[in-house]
Every structure is written in C-alpha cells, then in structure tokens.
Amino acid sequence: MWAAYDRAESLARRGHHGAAIEAWRDVLTEDPMIANAHAGLASSLFEERRLVGARAEASRALELDAQNTQALVVLSLCDFFENRRKQAIARLDEVLAIDPLNIEALQIKSQYLRDAGNWQGAEETITEALRLWPGNRASQLELARVAHSRGRLDEAEAKARELVAQDPHHVGALVLLGEIRRDRGDVDEAWHLAMSALSIDANNVEALDLLGGVKLSRNLVGGIYWHIARFLRRLGNRWIMWFAWGLWLGYMMVLSTMAHFEASELVQWLFIAAYLAFGLGIYANRLLVERIVRKELTKFRMRSDY
C-alpha cells in the first residue's frame, strides 16, 4: 500500500493529476481511513477542475483529521472558484492558525487579496511568506505581481527579470515580464515573452491571455475593449461590482433626464445602443481574444523550434 501511496504523491508532484487520481484511489481501496490520501485525491481532483469530487474528498479527509491543512487548502480553492471569497480566506486563516509556517497558504491568501484589490493586505501577507522562506521563487513572483498591481512597474520588472535570470524557464516570471512590457507599450518584447512561455507550457492560461492582449492592443477596435477589460480586471472583483452598479445607475439617470427634457426618440435609442455596445463589446472582446490566440498558436506550432 505504501508503494502505491509514494507513487500517487510522485505523480501529483510531477503534475500528472489524471494518473494520480487513479493511484490515490488504489491507496484508498486498500485503506479508506487514511486522511492524507483523501486530501491528496482532493488536490488532484481540484487540479483537474473536478470541484464536486475535490470538495467531497477534502471533507472526508477533515472527518478523519480535523486539522488536515491540505484538505482545508483544497476547500479554500473550491470556495474561491465558486466565488465564495470570504469563506476561502477564512479557511486559509484556519490553516495558518494550525500551521503559521504554511508558505503555500500565505501565497494563496496573497493571491486572493490581490484579486480583491486589497493590495496592501496582499503585500503584507506575501512579505510574511518571504520572511519565513526568503528564497522561495513562488513568493518572489507573487511579490512582483503585487508590485505590478500597485503600479510600481520598475520594481515589478526588476523582480521579474531577476527571476528569469535565475531560471529562464520560469513561465510565471516570463508572463509577468511580458505583461509589464505590454503595459509600457513594448508589444514586440511582450509578444516574444508570451511565445517563450508557451514554448515551455503550451496550455498556460496566463500566457495565452497575454498573447491575446498583445494582439488586441495592436487592434484599433478590439484594443479599446481590451483596455476597458484590463482596467476592470485590475480594479478587483469588489470594485467591479461597484463600477457595474454605478454604470447602471448613471444609465437610468440619463434616461430619466432625457424623458424629462423630452429628448427625441432617436437620441434615446442612440444612447441605449451605445450602452448595449459597451456591454456586448466586453463579451465580444473575450471571443476575439480566443480567436486570435488560436490563430497565433496555429502559426506558432508550425515553427521548427516549437
């Protein structure tokens, strides 16, 4: 049984989560009372985006061991993906109460806070992770991402270039550096960095998003919507909700004003058309990104050095 356990752990570490799922199930067939095996299975299921199974296995691990931090992390990730952000952070705080030295929990918490636009909290959290393990590259990358989100581009670029110098195959650092160069208007270098990242990991979502963003930023019409979408994404989910509510309120106020001053029907319809164009444009922007990415990857895969 322990040979099967070691095999499952090895497969999971190497990112072969489909095979790891079967290996974990072999372990649990022999002994269904191993909490860590349930937690390991939950992690692999989550990596395959099988959230229902991941949540069930993590919950079972906690029934067997109420302080299983791996299971709590998986539940936190499931909560985050299901848009239960406060619950996700609460679970990570529970992990850190059990194990204050849990670097992974600190890294994930920083990402959650950064996603919510709480950049000060994110910086404090990831700084604590680096205090515990100064050489951890995942923490160094997250600190660079926080600096990027806060608009400190010089600092973020210096950290990203340092990580790439240490490891030229660091996909996350390549993508971040590409995002910074794109933000500074150097779309050629951003394109090459996106392609470098994709030559290492052809399915990396952030690299694909960077590639689409670079192509769209050169497009007169699509580029406008890309900049709007990028602005909203940088606001964080909490501010996006306020922005959408304010936009709707402004829309209703303008319509009421038009009615009060008896604006022509043509003017009212033009305003409605502009509002719909904005909303549909954001949606169409994502479809355009996907089309551009597919086209670019098709060309890229024909290269001899792919």
Coordinates of C-alpha atoms in Angstrom, one line a residue:
M1 CA 0.0 0.0 0.0
W2 CA 2.8 2.5 0.9
A3 CA 4.4 1.9 -2.5
A4 CA 1.1 3.0 -4.1
Y5 CA 1.0 6.0 -1.7
D6 CA 4.5 7.0 -2.8
R7 CA 3.6 6.6 -6.5
A8 CA 0.5 8.8 -6.1
E9 CA 2.5 11.5 -4.4
S10 CA 5.2 11.3 -7.1
L11 CA 2.6 11.6 -9.9
A12 CA 0.9 14.6 -8.2
R13 CA 4.3 16.4 -7.7
R14 CA 5.0 15.9 -11.4
G15 CA 1.7 17.3 -12.4
H16 CA 0.2 14.1 -13.7
H17 CA -3.0 14.6 -11.9
G18 CA -5.2 12.3 -14.0
A19 CA -2.9 9.3 -13.2
A20 CA -2.5 10.5 -9.6
I21 CA -6.3 10.3 -9.1
E22 CA -6.3 6.6 -10.0
A23 CA -3.2 6.0 -7.8
W24 CA -4.9 7.7 -4.8
R25 CA -8.0 5.6 -5.4
D26 CA -5.8 2.4 -5.3
V27 CA -4.5 3.5 -1.9
L28 CA -7.9 4.2 -0.6
T29 CA -9.2 0.9 -1.8
E30 CA -6.7 -0.8 0.5
D31 CA -7.3 1.6 3.4
P32 CA -10.1 4.1 3.2
M33 CA -9.2 5.6 6.6
I34 CA -6.0 7.5 5.5
A35 CA -6.9 11.2 5.8
N36 CA -3.8 12.3 3.8
A37 CA -4.8 10.0 0.9
H38 CA -8.2 11.6 0.8
A39 CA -6.6 15.1 0.9
G40 CA -4.1 14.1 -1.9
L41 CA -7.0 12.8 -4.0
A42 CA -8.9 16.1 -3.4
S43 CA -5.9 18.1 -4.6
S44 CA -5.6 16.1 -7.8
L45 CA -9.3 16.3 -8.4
F46 CA -9.1 20.1 -8.0
E47 CA -6.2 20.4 -10.4
E48 CA -8.5 18.6 -13.0
R49 CA -11.2 21.1 -12.1
R50 CA -13.5 18.4 -10.7
L51 CA -14.7 20.6 -7.9
V52 CA -17.6 18.4 -6.6
G53 CA -15.3 15.4 -6.1
A54 CA -12.5 17.6 -4.7
R55 CA -14.8 19.1 -2.1
A56 CA -16.2 15.6 -1.1
E57 CA -12.7 14.1 -0.7
A58 CA -11.4 17.1 1.3
S59 CA -14.5 17.0 3.6
R60 CA -13.9 13.3 4.1
A61 CA -10.2 14.0 5.0
L62 CA -11.3 16.5 7.6
E63 CA -13.8 14.0 9.1
L64 CA -10.8 11.7 9.7
D65 CA -8.4 14.5 10.7
A66 CA -9.9 17.9 11.6
Q67 CA -6.5 19.6 11.3
N68 CA -5.6 18.4 7.8
T69 CA -4.2 21.5 6.3
Q70 CA -4.0 20.2 2.7
A71 CA -7.8 19.4 2.8
L72 CA -8.5 22.9 4.1
V73 CA -6.5 24.5 1.3
V74 CA -8.4 22.4 -1.3
L75 CA -11.7 23.6 0.2
S76 CA -10.5 27.2 0.2
L77 CA -9.6 26.9 -3.5
C78 CA -13.0 25.4 -4.3
D79 CA -14.7 28.2 -2.4
F80 CA -12.6 30.8 -4.4
F81 CA -13.5 29.2 -7.7
E82 CA -17.2 29.2 -6.7
N83 CA -17.0 32.9 -5.8
R84 CA -17.2 32.5 -2.0
R85 CA -14.2 34.7 -1.4
K86 CA -14.7 35.5 2.3
Q87 CA -15.1 31.8 3.1
A88 CA -12.0 31.0 1.0
I89 CA -9.9 33.4 3.1
A90 CA -11.4 32.2 6.3
R91 CA -10.3 28.7 5.5
L92 CA -6.8 29.9 4.9
D93 CA -6.7 31.7 8.2
E94 CA -7.8 28.4 9.8
V95 CA -4.8 26.7 8.0
L96 CA -2.4 29.4 9.3
A97 CA -3.8 29.1 12.9
I98 CA -2.9 25.4 12.7
D99 CA 0.4 25.9 10.9
P100 CA 1.7 29.5 10.9
L101 CA 4.6 28.5 8.8
N102 CA 2.5 27.2 5.9
I103 CA 4.1 29.0 2.9
E104 CA 1.5 27.8 0.4
A105 CA -1.4 29.2 2.4
L106 CA 0.3 32.6 2.7
Q107 CA 0.9 32.6 -1.1
I108 CA -2.7 31.7 -1.9
K109 CA -4.0 34.2 0.6
S110 CA -1.9 36.9 -1.1
Q111 CA -3.4 36.0 -4.5
Y112 CA -6.9 36.2 -3.1
L113 CA -6.4 39.6 -1.5
R114 CA -4.7 40.9 -4.7
D115 CA -7.7 39.6 -6.8
A116 CA -10.0 41.5 -4.4
G117 CA -8.0 44.7 -4.9
N118 CA -6.6 44.6 -1.3
W119 CA -3.1 45.2 -2.4
Q120 CA -1.8 46.4 1.0
G121 CA -3.1 43.2 2.6
A122 CA -1.6 41.1 -0.2
E123 CA 1.8 42.7 0.2
E124 CA 1.8 42.2 3.9
T125 CA 0.9 38.5 3.5
I126 CA 3.5 37.7 0.9
T127 CA 6.1 39.6 2.7
E128 CA 5.5 37.3 5.7
A129 CA 5.9 34.3 3.4
L130 CA 9.3 35.7 2.2
R131 CA 10.4 36.4 5.8
L132 CA 9.8 32.7 6.5
W133 CA 11.5 31.5 3.3
P134 CA 13.4 34.3 1.5
G135 CA 14.5 32.2 -1.4
N136 CA 11.1 30.8 -2.4
R137 CA 10.6 31.8 -6.1
A138 CA 6.8 31.4 -6.0
S139 CA 6.7 34.0 -3.2
Q140 CA 9.1 36.3 -5.0
L141 CA 6.9 36.1 -8.1
E142 CA 3.8 36.9 -6.1
L143 CA 5.5 39.9 -4.5
A144 CA 6.4 41.1 -8.1
R145 CA 2.7 40.6 -9.1
V146 CA 1.6 42.7 -6.1
A147 CA 4.0 45.5 -7.1
H148 CA 2.7 45.3 -10.7
S149 CA -0.9 45.6 -9.4
R150 CA 0.1 48.6 -7.3
G151 CA 1.6 50.4 -10.4
R152 CA 5.2 50.0 -9.2
L153 CA 6.3 48.9 -12.7
D154 CA 10.1 49.5 -12.2
E155 CA 10.1 47.3 -9.0
A156 CA 7.9 44.6 -10.6
E157 CA 10.1 44.5 -13.8
A158 CA 13.3 44.3 -11.8
K159 CA 12.0 41.4 -9.7
A160 CA 10.6 39.6 -12.8
R161 CA 13.9 39.9 -14.7
E162 CA 15.8 38.6 -11.7
L163 CA 13.6 35.5 -11.6
V164 CA 14.0 34.9 -15.4
A165 CA 17.8 35.3 -15.0
Q166 CA 17.7 32.7 -12.2
D167 CA 15.5 30.4 -14.2
P168 CA 14.9 31.1 -18.0
H169 CA 12.1 28.5 -18.0
H170 CA 10.1 30.2 -15.2
V171 CA 6.8 30.6 -17.0
G172 CA 5.2 32.8 -14.4
A173 CA 8.1 35.3 -14.5
L174 CA 8.1 35.3 -18.3
V175 CA 4.4 36.1 -18.4
L176 CA 4.6 38.8 -15.7
L177 CA 7.6 40.4 -17.5
G178 CA 5.5 40.2 -20.8
E179 CA 2.6 41.9 -19.1
I180 CA 4.8 44.7 -17.8
R181 CA 6.4 45.3 -21.2
R182 CA 3.0 45.3 -22.8
D183 CA 1.8 47.9 -20.3
R184 CA 4.8 50.0 -21.2
G185 CA 4.0 49.8 -24.9
D186 CA 6.7 47.4 -25.9
V187 CA 4.4 44.9 -27.6
D188 CA 7.2 43.3 -29.6
E189 CA 9.1 42.1 -26.5
A190 CA 5.8 41.2 -24.8
W191 CA 4.9 39.0 -27.8
H192 CA 8.3 37.2 -27.7
L193 CA 7.9 36.7 -23.9
A194 CA 4.4 35.2 -24.4
M195 CA 5.8 32.9 -27.1
S196 CA 8.7 31.9 -24.8
A197 CA 6.3 31.0 -22.0
L198 CA 4.1 29.0 -24.4
S199 CA 7.0 27.1 -25.8
I200 CA 7.6 25.8 -22.2
D201 CA 3.9 25.3 -21.3
A202 CA 1.6 25.5 -24.4
N203 CA -1.6 25.4 -22.2
N204 CA -0.6 28.1 -19.7
V205 CA -3.7 30.3 -19.3
E206 CA -1.9 33.4 -18.3
A207 CA 0.5 33.2 -21.3
L208 CA -2.4 32.7 -23.6
D209 CA -4.2 35.7 -22.1
L210 CA -1.0 37.8 -22.5
L211 CA -0.8 36.7 -26.2
G212 CA -4.4 37.7 -26.8
G213 CA -3.8 41.0 -25.0
V214 CA -0.7 41.8 -27.1
K215 CA -2.5 41.1 -30.3
L216 CA -5.6 43.1 -29.3
S217 CA -3.6 46.0 -28.1
R218 CA -2.5 46.4 -31.8
N219 CA -6.1 46.4 -32.9
L220 CA -7.9 49.7 -33.2
V221 CA -11.4 48.5 -32.2
G222 CA -10.6 45.4 -30.2
G223 CA -7.9 47.2 -28.4
I224 CA -10.4 49.7 -26.9
Y225 CA -12.4 46.9 -25.3
W226 CA -9.2 45.1 -24.2
H227 CA -8.1 48.2 -22.3
I228 CA -11.5 48.5 -20.7
A229 CA -11.5 44.8 -19.7
R230 CA -7.9 45.2 -18.4
F231 CA -8.9 48.2 -16.3
L232 CA -11.9 46.4 -14.8
R233 CA -9.7 43.3 -14.0
R234 CA -7.2 45.5 -12.2
L235 CA -9.9 47.0 -10.1
G236 CA -10.6 43.7 -8.5
N237 CA -14.0 41.9 -8.1
R238 CA -15.3 44.1 -5.3
W239 CA -14.8 47.3 -7.3
I240 CA -16.1 45.8 -10.5
M241 CA -19.4 45.3 -8.8
W242 CA -19.5 48.9 -7.7
F243 CA -18.4 50.0 -11.2
A244 CA -21.2 48.0 -12.8
W245 CA -23.8 49.3 -10.3
G246 CA -22.7 52.9 -10.9
L247 CA -22.8 52.4 -14.6
W248 CA -26.3 51.1 -14.4
L249 CA -27.4 53.9 -12.1
G250 CA -25.9 56.5 -14.4
Y251 CA -27.6 54.9 -17.4
M252 CA -31.0 55.1 -15.6
M253 CA -30.4 58.7 -14.6
V254 CA -29.6 59.8 -18.1
L255 CA -32.7 58.0 -19.4
S256 CA -34.8 59.8 -16.9
T257 CA -33.2 63.1 -17.7
M258 CA -33.9 62.5 -21.4
A259 CA -37.5 61.8 -20.7
H260 CA -37.9 64.9 -18.5
F261 CA -36.5 67.2 -21.2
E262 CA -38.4 65.3 -23.9
A263 CA -35.4 64.3 -25.9
S264 CA -36.1 62.9 -29.3
E265 CA -36.7 59.1 -29.6
L266 CA -33.7 58.9 -31.9
V267 CA -31.4 60.3 -29.2
Q268 CA -32.8 57.9 -26.6
W269 CA -32.3 54.9 -28.9
L270 CA -28.7 56.1 -29.7
F271 CA -27.9 56.2 -26.0
I272 CA -29.4 52.7 -25.5
A273 CA -27.4 51.4 -28.5
A274 CA -24.2 52.9 -27.0
Y275 CA -24.8 51.2 -23.6
L276 CA -25.5 47.9 -25.2
A277 CA -22.4 48.2 -27.4
F278 CA -20.3 48.7 -24.4
G279 CA -21.7 45.6 -22.6
L280 CA -21.6 43.4 -25.7
G281 CA -18.2 44.7 -26.6
I282 CA -16.7 43.4 -23.4
Y283 CA -18.2 40.0 -24.1
A284 CA -17.1 40.0 -27.7
N285 CA -13.6 41.0 -26.6
R286 CA -13.2 37.6 -24.9
L287 CA -14.4 35.8 -28.1
L288 CA -11.9 37.9 -30.1
V289 CA -9.1 37.0 -27.8
E290 CA -9.8 33.3 -28.1
R291 CA -9.9 33.5 -31.9
I292 CA -6.6 35.5 -32.0
V293 CA -4.9 33.1 -29.6
R294 CA -6.0 30.0 -31.7
K295 CA -4.8 31.6 -34.9
E296 CA -1.4 32.7 -33.3
L297 CA -0.8 29.2 -31.8
T298 CA -1.5 27.5 -35.1
K299 CA 1.2 29.6 -36.7
F300 CA 3.5 29.1 -33.7
R301 CA 3.2 25.3 -33.7
M302 CA 4.4 25.2 -37.3
R303 CA 7.7 26.6 -36.3
S304 CA 10.6 24.1 -36.3
D305 CA 11.7 25.3 -32.8
Y306 CA 8.4 24.7 -31.1

